[in-house]
């Protein structure tokens, strides 16, 4: 563990089939006014909305609602929530949905009392430290993927600026509690389930592919990656396989709570940086954008992190320890590609609305450059996108 770190995981998690029974006890800790935030209606279809409203009424809460949060949530929508909460002081924000709803709820929570500047400019673009009061959040998760239920991440799109920008808020913005019932995820469309699962996988890889030391975080990470691979295969066959869905849900939380597999690591996150701009231009599903560029990206950088890519092949994909390090590393990346092809189903950004080299060039111009084993240039980003577009990897 070569770099010093602090450990604290502040979200109280209630996990399992009876998790919702704990909502009442949590609500008792907060005042009367609740802002309920949710998406396009899936929580009504699965009957969750009615259950939550009943619990809120029984707890004598006054409920204000912000609905219609879209995937790749928009700053404009977030500011609608801020306006509601500026009219009536809100005691708790209850976010019910996937990462988009929870991310937007965090944005509302952090921005209600931000009067000095435009919150997007301050907190997402300039990433200034949080210096105003924050309204507490609780989360009820309906889809596994982002880890937003127990982290400080908030990714906010801004159509006017053609930007999708994430930031990690400090502990005050983490959900105070999160209710995780894997059965809620049974109704997630297969495309979204696959995308969410690749998002988990990508979070793990972004943190794994950095540094060369022997580190607890990487051993935990390998176990989580194997769990995601096996569980997605099972959930693809049987979407109501509780074991598989619960494994995916808990892996997602552990994969990105900024308190586990990243500890004592420098991390990468360039796949996410590129994907966010693909989403900004196409509104594609986050996990699918990641799936379409991961192999071209790793093929571009693997020689700079050869020992780690070899370890990935051996320990995650079970590749035989035979041949040169380079050959073994490439076999690992081939196994990743096969997994994406067979279990995720999207290998090219062409399938996600990228229209050609002009758009690729525009996306490449807008990506924040960084990386793990290799710091990318703008032309590297262009190449990754082109390779994905042409399936040339
Ligand atoms: O809007 P509704 O009707 O609820 O439908 C949603 C949405 O269309 C649907 N869905 C969710 N639960 C469902 C369901 N449909 C049926 N049954 C259910 N139980 O799924 C669709 C996608 O939902 P969304 O919340 O967008 O998915 P996800 O959880 O993958 O979140 C993606 C967003 O999170 C950001 C992404 O960039 C993207 O904007 N991320 C957030 C991170 C964080 N906070 O740390 C990190 C990630 O890397 C990621 O960037
Ligand atoms: Zn992600």
Short mmCIF file of C-alpha atoms and ligand atoms in Angstrom, two decimals:
data_model
loop_
_atom_site.label_atom_id
_atom_site.label_comp_id
_atom_site.label_asym_id
_atom_site.label_seq_id
_atom_site.Cartn_x
_atom_site.Cartn_y
_atom_site.Cartn_z
CA UNK A 1 0.00 0.00 0.00
CA UNK A 2 2.45 2.61 -1.22
CA UNK A 3 0.35 5.79 -0.94
CA UNK A 4 -1.23 7.00 2.33
CA UNK A 5 -4.99 7.02 2.48
CA UNK A 6 -8.02 7.65 4.72
CA UNK A 7 -10.80 5.11 4.90
CA UNK A 8 -14.40 6.04 5.58
CA UNK A 9 -17.55 4.70 3.94
CA UNK A 10 -20.33 6.92 5.21
CA UNK A 11 -23.45 5.50 3.48
CA UNK A 12 -25.58 3.15 5.55
CA UNK A 13 -26.62 0.32 3.24
CA UNK A 14 -29.76 -1.79 3.61
CA UNK A 15 -29.42 -4.74 1.25
CA UNK A 16 -31.83 -7.49 0.25
CA UNK A 17 -35.45 -8.41 -0.32
CA UNK A 18 -36.70 -6.70 2.85
CA UNK A 19 -34.48 -3.63 2.60
CA UNK A 20 -37.39 -1.23 2.06
CA UNK A 21 -38.67 -2.03 5.57
CA UNK A 22 -35.88 0.22 6.83
CA UNK A 23 -37.11 3.33 5.05
CA UNK A 24 -39.50 4.35 7.83
CA UNK A 25 -36.74 4.30 10.46
CA UNK A 26 -34.51 6.44 8.27
CA UNK A 27 -37.29 8.93 7.52
CA UNK A 28 -37.82 9.45 11.24
CA UNK A 29 -34.37 11.07 11.42
CA UNK A 30 -35.37 13.95 9.12
CA UNK A 31 -37.92 16.75 9.06
CA UNK A 32 -41.26 16.89 7.31
CA UNK A 33 -40.47 18.05 3.79
CA UNK A 34 -39.25 15.40 1.36
CA UNK A 35 -38.25 16.00 -2.25
CA UNK A 36 -38.85 12.76 -4.14
CA UNK A 37 -36.79 12.56 -7.33
CA UNK A 38 -37.25 9.86 -9.97
CA UNK A 39 -36.94 9.14 -13.69
CA UNK A 40 -39.27 8.43 -16.57
CA UNK A 41 -41.75 6.17 -14.85
CA UNK A 42 -40.18 2.73 -14.37
CA UNK A 43 -40.70 3.00 -10.61
CA UNK A 44 -44.44 3.37 -11.19
CA UNK A 45 -44.53 0.36 -13.52
CA UNK A 46 -42.87 -1.89 -10.96
CA UNK A 47 -45.13 -0.69 -8.13
CA UNK A 48 -42.30 0.85 -6.15
CA UNK A 49 -43.64 4.39 -6.33
CA UNK A 50 -46.88 3.41 -4.58
CA UNK A 51 -45.02 1.55 -1.85
CA UNK A 52 -42.77 4.52 -1.17
CA UNK A 53 -45.62 7.04 -1.17
CA UNK A 54 -47.47 4.86 1.34
CA UNK A 55 -44.46 4.79 3.66
CA UNK A 56 -43.99 8.56 3.29
CA UNK A 57 -47.65 9.24 4.10
CA UNK A 58 -47.56 6.92 7.10
CA UNK A 59 -44.53 8.86 8.31
CA UNK A 60 -46.54 12.09 7.97
CA UNK A 61 -44.24 13.59 5.40
CA UNK A 62 -45.04 16.38 2.99
CA UNK A 63 -43.93 15.14 -0.43
CA UNK A 64 -42.66 17.34 -3.27
CA UNK A 65 -41.83 15.63 -6.55
CA UNK A 66 -39.35 16.06 -9.36
CA UNK A 67 -39.95 13.43 -12.05
CA UNK A 68 -38.71 12.87 -15.59
CA UNK A 69 -34.99 12.71 -14.89
CA UNK A 70 -33.43 11.33 -18.07
CA UNK A 71 -30.42 9.07 -18.52
CA UNK A 72 -27.40 11.37 -18.86
CA UNK A 73 -29.22 13.80 -16.56
CA UNK A 74 -29.38 17.41 -17.62
CA UNK A 75 -28.31 20.46 -15.65
CA UNK A 76 -31.56 22.23 -16.59
CA UNK A 77 -33.56 19.46 -14.92
CA UNK A 78 -31.31 19.64 -11.90
CA UNK A 79 -32.03 23.37 -11.57
CA UNK A 80 -35.80 22.60 -11.59
CA UNK A 81 -35.17 20.61 -8.41
CA UNK A 82 -33.10 23.45 -6.98
CA UNK A 83 -35.98 25.88 -7.63
CA UNK A 84 -38.49 23.62 -5.84
CA UNK A 85 -36.19 23.41 -2.83
CA UNK A 86 -35.53 27.13 -2.77
CA UNK A 87 -39.27 27.79 -2.48
CA UNK A 88 -39.89 25.26 0.30
CA UNK A 89 -37.04 24.22 2.59
CA UNK A 90 -36.44 20.52 2.01
CA UNK A 91 -35.31 18.24 4.85
CA UNK A 92 -34.41 15.16 2.83
CA UNK A 93 -34.03 14.38 -0.86
CA UNK A 94 -35.16 10.85 -1.68
CA UNK A 95 -33.71 9.67 -4.99
CA UNK A 96 -35.39 6.60 -6.47
CA UNK A 97 -33.84 5.13 -9.60
CA UNK A 98 -30.51 4.47 -11.22
CA UNK A 99 -27.32 6.50 -11.34
CA UNK A 100 -28.87 9.32 -13.34
CA UNK A 101 -31.50 10.04 -10.71
CA UNK A 102 -29.05 9.78 -7.82
CA UNK A 103 -26.42 11.91 -9.59
CA UNK A 104 -29.01 14.59 -10.27
CA UNK A 105 -30.20 14.44 -6.66
CA UNK A 106 -26.64 15.06 -5.48
CA UNK A 107 -26.44 18.05 -7.79
CA UNK A 108 -29.66 19.46 -6.33
CA UNK A 109 -28.47 18.78 -2.77
CA UNK A 110 -25.20 20.62 -3.34
CA UNK A 111 -26.66 23.53 -5.31
CA UNK A 112 -29.72 24.66 -3.33
CA UNK A 113 -27.61 26.88 -1.09
CA UNK A 114 -25.08 27.83 -3.77
CA UNK A 115 -26.09 31.44 -4.44
CA UNK A 116 -22.78 33.10 -5.30
CA UNK A 117 -22.14 31.46 -8.69
CA UNK A 118 -23.77 29.31 -11.34
CA UNK A 119 -23.50 25.84 -9.75
CA UNK A 120 -22.49 24.11 -13.00
CA UNK A 121 -19.64 26.55 -13.51
CA UNK A 122 -18.55 26.31 -9.90
CA UNK A 123 -18.92 22.65 -9.05
CA UNK A 124 -18.61 20.78 -12.34
CA UNK A 125 -16.50 22.93 -14.65
CA UNK A 126 -14.18 24.59 -12.13
CA UNK A 127 -14.55 21.79 -9.55
CA UNK A 128 -14.32 24.26 -6.70
CA UNK A 129 -14.51 22.91 -3.16
CA UNK A 130 -17.98 22.56 -1.70
CA UNK A 131 -18.50 25.49 0.65
CA UNK A 132 -22.24 25.73 1.21
CA UNK A 133 -24.86 23.84 3.17
CA UNK A 134 -25.94 20.50 1.66
CA UNK A 135 -29.38 18.92 1.96
CA UNK A 136 -29.15 15.22 2.96
CA UNK A 137 -29.98 12.51 0.43
CA UNK A 138 -31.32 8.98 0.72
CA UNK A 139 -31.25 6.60 -2.26
CA UNK A 140 -33.45 3.72 -3.32
CA UNK A 141 -31.61 1.98 -6.12
CA UNK A 142 -33.42 0.30 -9.02
CA UNK A 143 -30.53 -0.48 -11.35
CA UNK A 144 -27.00 -1.75 -10.76
CA UNK A 145 -24.04 -0.02 -12.35
CA UNK A 146 -22.73 3.36 -11.32
CA UNK A 147 -22.16 2.96 -7.58
CA UNK A 148 -23.75 6.39 -7.15
CA UNK A 149 -25.81 5.02 -4.25
CA UNK A 150 -22.76 5.07 -1.98
CA UNK A 151 -20.30 7.52 -3.46
CA UNK A 152 -19.89 11.24 -4.05
CA UNK A 153 -19.92 11.11 -7.85
CA UNK A 154 -22.30 13.28 -9.82
CA UNK A 155 -22.10 13.33 -13.60
CA UNK A 156 -24.10 16.16 -15.12
CA UNK A 157 -24.75 16.82 -18.79
CA UNK A 158 -25.22 20.28 -20.20
CA UNK A 159 -26.74 20.22 -23.68
CA UNK A 160 -26.18 23.93 -24.21
CA UNK A 161 -22.43 23.46 -23.76
CA UNK A 162 -22.30 19.97 -25.33
CA UNK A 163 -20.53 18.74 -22.23
CA UNK A 164 -20.97 15.86 -19.84
CA UNK A 165 -18.85 16.44 -16.78
CA UNK A 166 -18.43 14.46 -13.58
CA UNK A 167 -17.14 15.45 -10.21
CA UNK A 168 -16.70 13.67 -6.92
CA UNK A 169 -18.26 15.53 -4.02
CA UNK A 170 -17.04 15.07 -0.43
CA UNK A 171 -18.78 12.97 2.22
CA UNK A 172 -21.56 15.48 2.95
CA UNK A 173 -23.06 14.70 -0.45
CA UNK A 174 -22.87 10.88 -0.25
CA UNK A 175 -26.31 9.40 0.33
CA UNK A 176 -26.87 9.05 4.08
CA UNK A 177 -28.55 5.72 3.45
CA UNK A 178 -29.19 3.49 0.45
CA UNK A 179 -31.82 0.81 0.01
CA UNK A 180 -30.72 -1.95 -2.34
CA UNK A 181 -33.21 -4.66 -3.23
CA UNK A 182 -31.89 -6.72 -6.16
CA UNK A 183 -35.45 -7.72 -7.08
CA UNK A 184 -36.09 -4.13 -8.23
CA UNK A 185 -33.54 -4.71 -10.97
CA UNK A 186 -35.44 -7.64 -12.55
CA UNK A 187 -37.41 -5.23 -14.75
CA UNK A 188 -34.37 -3.34 -16.07
CA UNK A 189 -34.30 -3.86 -19.87
CA UNK A 190 -31.54 -6.25 -20.94
CA UNK A 191 -29.69 -3.50 -22.83
CA UNK A 192 -29.54 -1.40 -19.65
CA UNK A 193 -28.58 -4.36 -17.48
CA UNK A 194 -25.71 -5.14 -19.83
CA UNK A 195 -24.65 -1.50 -19.94
CA UNK A 196 -24.76 -1.22 -16.15
CA UNK A 197 -22.72 -4.40 -15.81
CA UNK A 198 -20.07 -3.12 -18.17
CA UNK A 199 -20.02 0.12 -16.23
CA UNK A 200 -19.11 -1.91 -13.12
CA UNK A 201 -16.42 -3.74 -15.07
CA UNK A 202 -15.04 -0.47 -16.39
CA UNK A 203 -14.93 1.14 -12.95
CA UNK A 204 -12.89 -1.81 -11.80
CA UNK A 205 -10.52 -1.66 -14.77
CA UNK A 206 -10.06 2.11 -14.46
CA UNK A 207 -8.78 1.57 -10.93
CA UNK A 208 -6.87 -1.66 -11.61
CA UNK A 209 -4.77 -0.37 -14.50
CA UNK A 210 -2.48 1.92 -12.54
CA UNK A 211 0.74 1.36 -10.57
CA UNK A 212 2.75 -1.87 -10.37
CA UNK A 213 2.96 -2.56 -6.64
CA UNK A 214 1.47 -5.53 -4.77
CA UNK A 215 -1.70 -4.04 -3.34
CA UNK A 216 -4.77 -5.36 -1.47
CA UNK A 217 -6.93 -3.17 -3.68
CA UNK A 218 -5.92 -5.07 -6.82
CA UNK A 219 -6.62 -8.49 -5.28
CA UNK A 220 -10.09 -7.33 -4.24
CA UNK A 221 -10.55 -5.83 -7.67
CA UNK A 222 -9.75 -9.12 -9.47
CA UNK A 223 -12.31 -10.95 -7.34
CA UNK A 224 -14.96 -8.35 -8.17
CA UNK A 225 -14.18 -8.48 -11.90
CA UNK A 226 -14.57 -12.28 -11.91
CA UNK A 227 -17.84 -11.95 -10.03
CA UNK A 228 -19.23 -9.45 -12.53
CA UNK A 229 -18.22 -11.60 -15.52
CA UNK A 230 -19.82 -14.75 -14.06
CA UNK A 231 -22.93 -13.03 -12.73
CA UNK A 232 -23.70 -11.19 -15.96
CA UNK A 233 -23.46 -14.45 -17.90
CA UNK A 234 -26.07 -15.93 -15.55
CA UNK A 235 -28.32 -12.86 -15.56
CA UNK A 236 -28.24 -12.77 -19.37
CA UNK A 237 -29.69 -16.29 -19.36
CA UNK A 238 -32.11 -15.74 -16.48
CA UNK A 239 -32.89 -12.10 -15.57
CA UNK A 240 -34.63 -13.15 -12.35
CA UNK A 241 -31.69 -15.13 -11.02
CA UNK A 242 -31.52 -13.54 -7.56
CA UNK A 243 -28.00 -14.74 -6.90
CA UNK A 244 -26.71 -13.17 -10.12
CA UNK A 245 -28.67 -9.91 -9.76
CA UNK A 246 -27.68 -9.49 -6.12
CA UNK A 247 -24.03 -10.14 -6.98
CA UNK A 248 -24.19 -7.49 -9.69
CA UNK A 249 -25.85 -5.00 -7.39
CA UNK A 250 -23.37 -5.39 -4.56
CA UNK A 251 -20.37 -5.52 -6.93
CA UNK A 252 -21.50 -2.21 -8.38
CA UNK A 253 -21.56 -0.57 -4.98
CA UNK A 254 -18.16 -1.93 -4.02
CA UNK A 255 -16.59 -1.18 -7.41
CA UNK A 256 -17.03 2.56 -7.16
CA UNK A 257 -17.48 3.89 -3.69
CA UNK A 258 -14.13 5.68 -3.76
CA UNK A 259 -13.27 3.80 -0.58
CA UNK A 260 -12.16 0.32 -1.59
CA UNK A 261 -10.42 -0.75 -4.78
CA UNK A 262 -8.99 2.72 -5.36
CA UNK A 263 -7.19 2.89 -2.02
CA UNK A 264 -3.49 3.57 -2.36
CA UNK A 265 -3.85 3.72 -6.15
CA UNK A 266 -3.32 6.49 -8.68
CA UNK A 267 -6.18 5.26 -11.01
CA UNK A 268 -6.77 5.96 -14.71
CA UNK A 269 -10.33 7.14 -15.76
CA UNK A 270 -9.49 8.04 -19.37
CA UNK A 271 -12.03 5.56 -20.75
CA UNK A 272 -14.65 7.46 -18.77
CA UNK A 273 -13.37 10.82 -19.95
CA UNK A 274 -13.70 9.74 -23.58
CA UNK A 275 -17.08 8.10 -23.03
CA UNK A 276 -18.54 11.16 -21.37
CA UNK A 277 -17.91 13.16 -24.52
CA UNK A 278 -19.31 10.40 -26.76
CA UNK A 279 -22.45 10.67 -24.62
CA UNK A 280 -22.41 14.46 -24.85
CA UNK A 281 -22.49 14.20 -28.66
CA UNK A 282 -24.81 11.18 -29.05
CA UNK A 283 -26.71 10.75 -25.76
CA UNK A 284 -25.64 7.09 -25.83
CA UNK A 285 -25.97 4.83 -22.81
CA UNK A 286 -22.93 5.28 -20.59
CA UNK A 287 -21.97 1.61 -20.18
CA UNK A 288 -22.29 0.95 -23.91
CA UNK A 289 -19.98 3.84 -24.71
CA UNK A 290 -17.43 2.37 -22.34
CA UNK A 291 -17.79 -1.09 -23.90
CA UNK A 292 -17.22 0.28 -27.40
CA UNK A 293 -13.91 1.98 -26.61
CA UNK A 294 -12.32 -0.12 -23.87
CA UNK A 295 -10.47 -2.63 -26.02
CA UNK A 296 -9.13 -0.04 -28.51
CA UNK A 297 -8.00 2.07 -25.54
CA UNK A 298 -6.29 -0.80 -23.75
CA UNK A 299 -4.64 -1.98 -26.95
CA UNK A 300 -3.17 1.50 -27.31
CA UNK A 301 -1.73 1.62 -23.79
CA UNK A 302 -1.04 -1.99 -22.77
CA UNK A 303 2.69 -1.95 -23.55
CA UNK A 304 3.15 0.86 -21.01
CA UNK A 305 1.57 -1.30 -18.31
CA UNK A 306 2.61 -4.69 -19.62
CA UNK A 307 3.10 -6.46 -16.28
CA UNK A 308 -0.38 -5.44 -15.14
CA UNK A 309 -2.03 -6.42 -18.39
CA UNK A 310 -0.34 -9.82 -18.14
CA UNK A 311 -1.64 -10.20 -14.58
CA UNK A 312 -5.15 -9.22 -15.81
CA UNK A 313 -4.98 -11.99 -18.44
CA UNK A 314 -3.79 -14.63 -15.98
CA UNK A 315 -5.87 -13.78 -12.90
CA UNK A 316 -9.11 -12.45 -14.38
CA UNK A 317 -9.45 -14.40 -17.62
CA UNK A 318 -7.55 -17.57 -16.73
CA UNK A 319 -5.19 -17.33 -19.72
CA UNK A 320 -2.41 -19.93 -19.66
CA UNK A 321 1.01 -18.62 -18.58
CA UNK A 322 2.66 -19.58 -21.87
CA UNK A 323 4.44 -17.36 -24.42
CA UNK A 324 5.81 -13.83 -24.14
CA UNK A 325 4.37 -11.27 -21.73
CA UNK A 326 3.00 -9.38 -24.71
CA UNK A 327 1.27 -12.44 -26.14
CA UNK A 328 -0.34 -13.25 -22.79
CA UNK A 329 -1.46 -9.64 -22.27
CA UNK A 330 -3.04 -9.57 -25.74
CA UNK A 331 -4.87 -12.84 -25.09
CA UNK A 332 -6.37 -11.19 -22.00
CA UNK A 333 -7.59 -8.28 -24.11
CA UNK A 334 -9.01 -10.74 -26.66
CA UNK A 335 -10.93 -12.41 -23.83
CA UNK A 336 -12.27 -9.00 -22.78
CA UNK A 337 -13.34 -8.36 -26.37
CA UNK A 338 -15.15 -11.72 -26.56
CA UNK A 339 -16.92 -10.95 -23.28
CA UNK A 340 -18.07 -7.59 -24.68
CA UNK A 341 -19.20 -9.19 -27.93
CA UNK A 342 -21.08 -12.08 -26.30
CA UNK A 343 -22.44 -10.60 -23.08
CA UNK A 344 -22.66 -6.83 -23.71
CA UNK A 345 -23.33 -6.69 -27.45
CA UNK A 346 -21.80 -3.36 -28.47
CA UNK A 347 -18.29 -3.24 -29.93
CA UNK A 348 -18.37 -0.07 -32.00
CA UNK A 349 -19.27 3.58 -31.45
CA UNK A 350 -20.92 3.35 -34.87
CA UNK A 351 -23.75 1.48 -33.11
CA UNK A 352 -24.14 4.38 -30.66
CA UNK A 353 -24.83 7.28 -32.98
CA UNK A 354 -21.33 8.39 -33.93
CA UNK A 355 -21.77 9.41 -37.55
CA UNK A 356 -18.27 9.57 -39.00
CA UNK A 357 -14.83 11.13 -38.91
CA UNK A 358 -16.10 14.70 -38.45
CA UNK A 359 -17.91 13.78 -35.27
CA UNK A 360 -14.96 11.67 -34.11
CA UNK A 361 -12.73 14.69 -34.60
CA UNK A 362 -15.13 16.95 -32.67
CA UNK A 363 -15.36 14.45 -29.82
CA UNK A 364 -11.56 14.07 -29.70
CA UNK A 365 -11.17 17.86 -29.53
CA UNK A 366 -13.46 18.03 -26.49
CA UNK A 367 -12.03 15.21 -24.36
CA UNK A 368 -10.07 16.06 -21.23
CA UNK A 369 -6.66 14.41 -21.71
CA UNK A 370 -5.26 12.20 -18.98
CA UNK A 371 -4.66 8.53 -18.35
CA UNK A 372 -2.96 5.93 -16.22
CA UNK A 373 0.00 4.09 -17.70
CA UNK A 374 0.06 6.51 -20.64
CA UNK A 375 -1.11 10.11 -20.87
CA UNK A 376 -3.07 10.40 -24.08
CA UNK A 377 -2.68 13.05 -26.74
CA UNK A 378 -5.63 14.37 -28.70
CA UNK A 379 -4.52 12.18 -31.63
CA UNK A 380 -4.47 9.10 -29.39
CA UNK A 381 -8.09 9.80 -28.45
CA UNK A 382 -8.94 10.22 -32.13
CA UNK A 383 -7.28 6.86 -32.87
CA UNK A 384 -9.18 5.05 -30.10
CA UNK A 385 -12.45 6.43 -31.44
CA UNK A 386 -11.58 5.62 -35.05
CA UNK A 387 -10.53 2.07 -34.15
CA UNK A 388 -13.84 1.54 -32.37
CA UNK A 389 -15.77 3.08 -35.26
CA UNK A 390 -14.05 0.83 -37.82
CA UNK A 391 -13.85 -2.19 -35.48
CA UNK A 392 -10.16 -2.01 -36.25
CA UNK A 393 -8.69 -3.62 -33.15
O1 LIG B 1 -36.10 6.75 -16.12
P1 LIG B 1 -36.68 5.43 -15.78
O2 LIG B 1 -38.06 5.23 -16.25
O3 LIG B 1 -36.52 5.10 -14.31
O4 LIG B 1 -35.83 4.32 -16.60
C1 LIG B 1 -34.46 4.07 -16.40
C2 LIG B 1 -33.58 4.62 -17.52
O5 LIG B 1 -34.29 4.69 -18.73
C3 LIG B 1 -34.24 2.59 -16.52
N1 LIG B 1 -34.43 1.88 -15.26
C4 LIG B 1 -33.77 2.06 -14.09
N2 LIG B 1 -34.24 1.18 -13.18
C5 LIG B 1 -35.18 0.44 -13.80
C6 LIG B 1 -35.32 0.89 -15.12
N3 LIG B 1 -36.21 0.33 -15.99
C7 LIG B 1 -36.95 -0.67 -15.54
N4 LIG B 1 -36.85 -1.17 -14.29
C8 LIG B 1 -35.99 -0.64 -13.40
N5 LIG B 1 -35.90 -1.17 -12.17
O6 LIG B 1 -32.88 2.45 -16.90
C9 LIG B 1 -32.52 3.55 -17.71
C10 LIG B 1 -31.14 4.01 -17.35
O7 LIG B 1 -31.10 4.55 -16.05
P2 LIG B 1 -29.85 5.40 -15.57
O8 LIG B 1 -30.09 5.88 -14.20
O9 LIG B 1 -29.49 6.40 -16.62
O10 LIG B 1 -28.70 4.29 -15.59
P3 LIG B 1 -27.35 4.19 -14.78
O11 LIG B 1 -27.60 3.73 -13.41
O12 LIG B 1 -26.43 3.41 -15.63
O13 LIG B 1 -26.81 5.70 -14.69
C11 LIG B 1 -26.09 6.28 -15.75
C12 LIG B 1 -25.63 7.69 -15.40
O14 LIG B 1 -24.71 7.68 -14.29
C13 LIG B 1 -23.48 8.30 -14.67
C14 LIG B 1 -23.43 8.03 -16.16
O15 LIG B 1 -22.52 8.85 -16.83
C15 LIG B 1 -24.85 8.29 -16.57
O16 LIG B 1 -25.11 9.67 -16.68
N6 LIG B 1 -22.37 7.79 -13.86
C16 LIG B 1 -22.33 8.10 -12.55
C17 LIG B 1 -21.29 7.75 -11.74
C18 LIG B 1 -21.23 8.08 -10.30
N7 LIG B 1 -22.20 8.76 -9.75
O17 LIG B 1 -20.27 7.76 -9.61
C19 LIG B 1 -20.12 7.04 -12.26
C20 LIG B 1 -20.36 6.39 -13.57
O18 LIG B 1 -19.12 6.17 -14.18
C21 LIG B 1 -21.25 7.15 -14.51
O19 LIG B 1 -20.52 8.11 -15.24
ZN1 LIG B 2 -19.05 4.58 -15.25
#
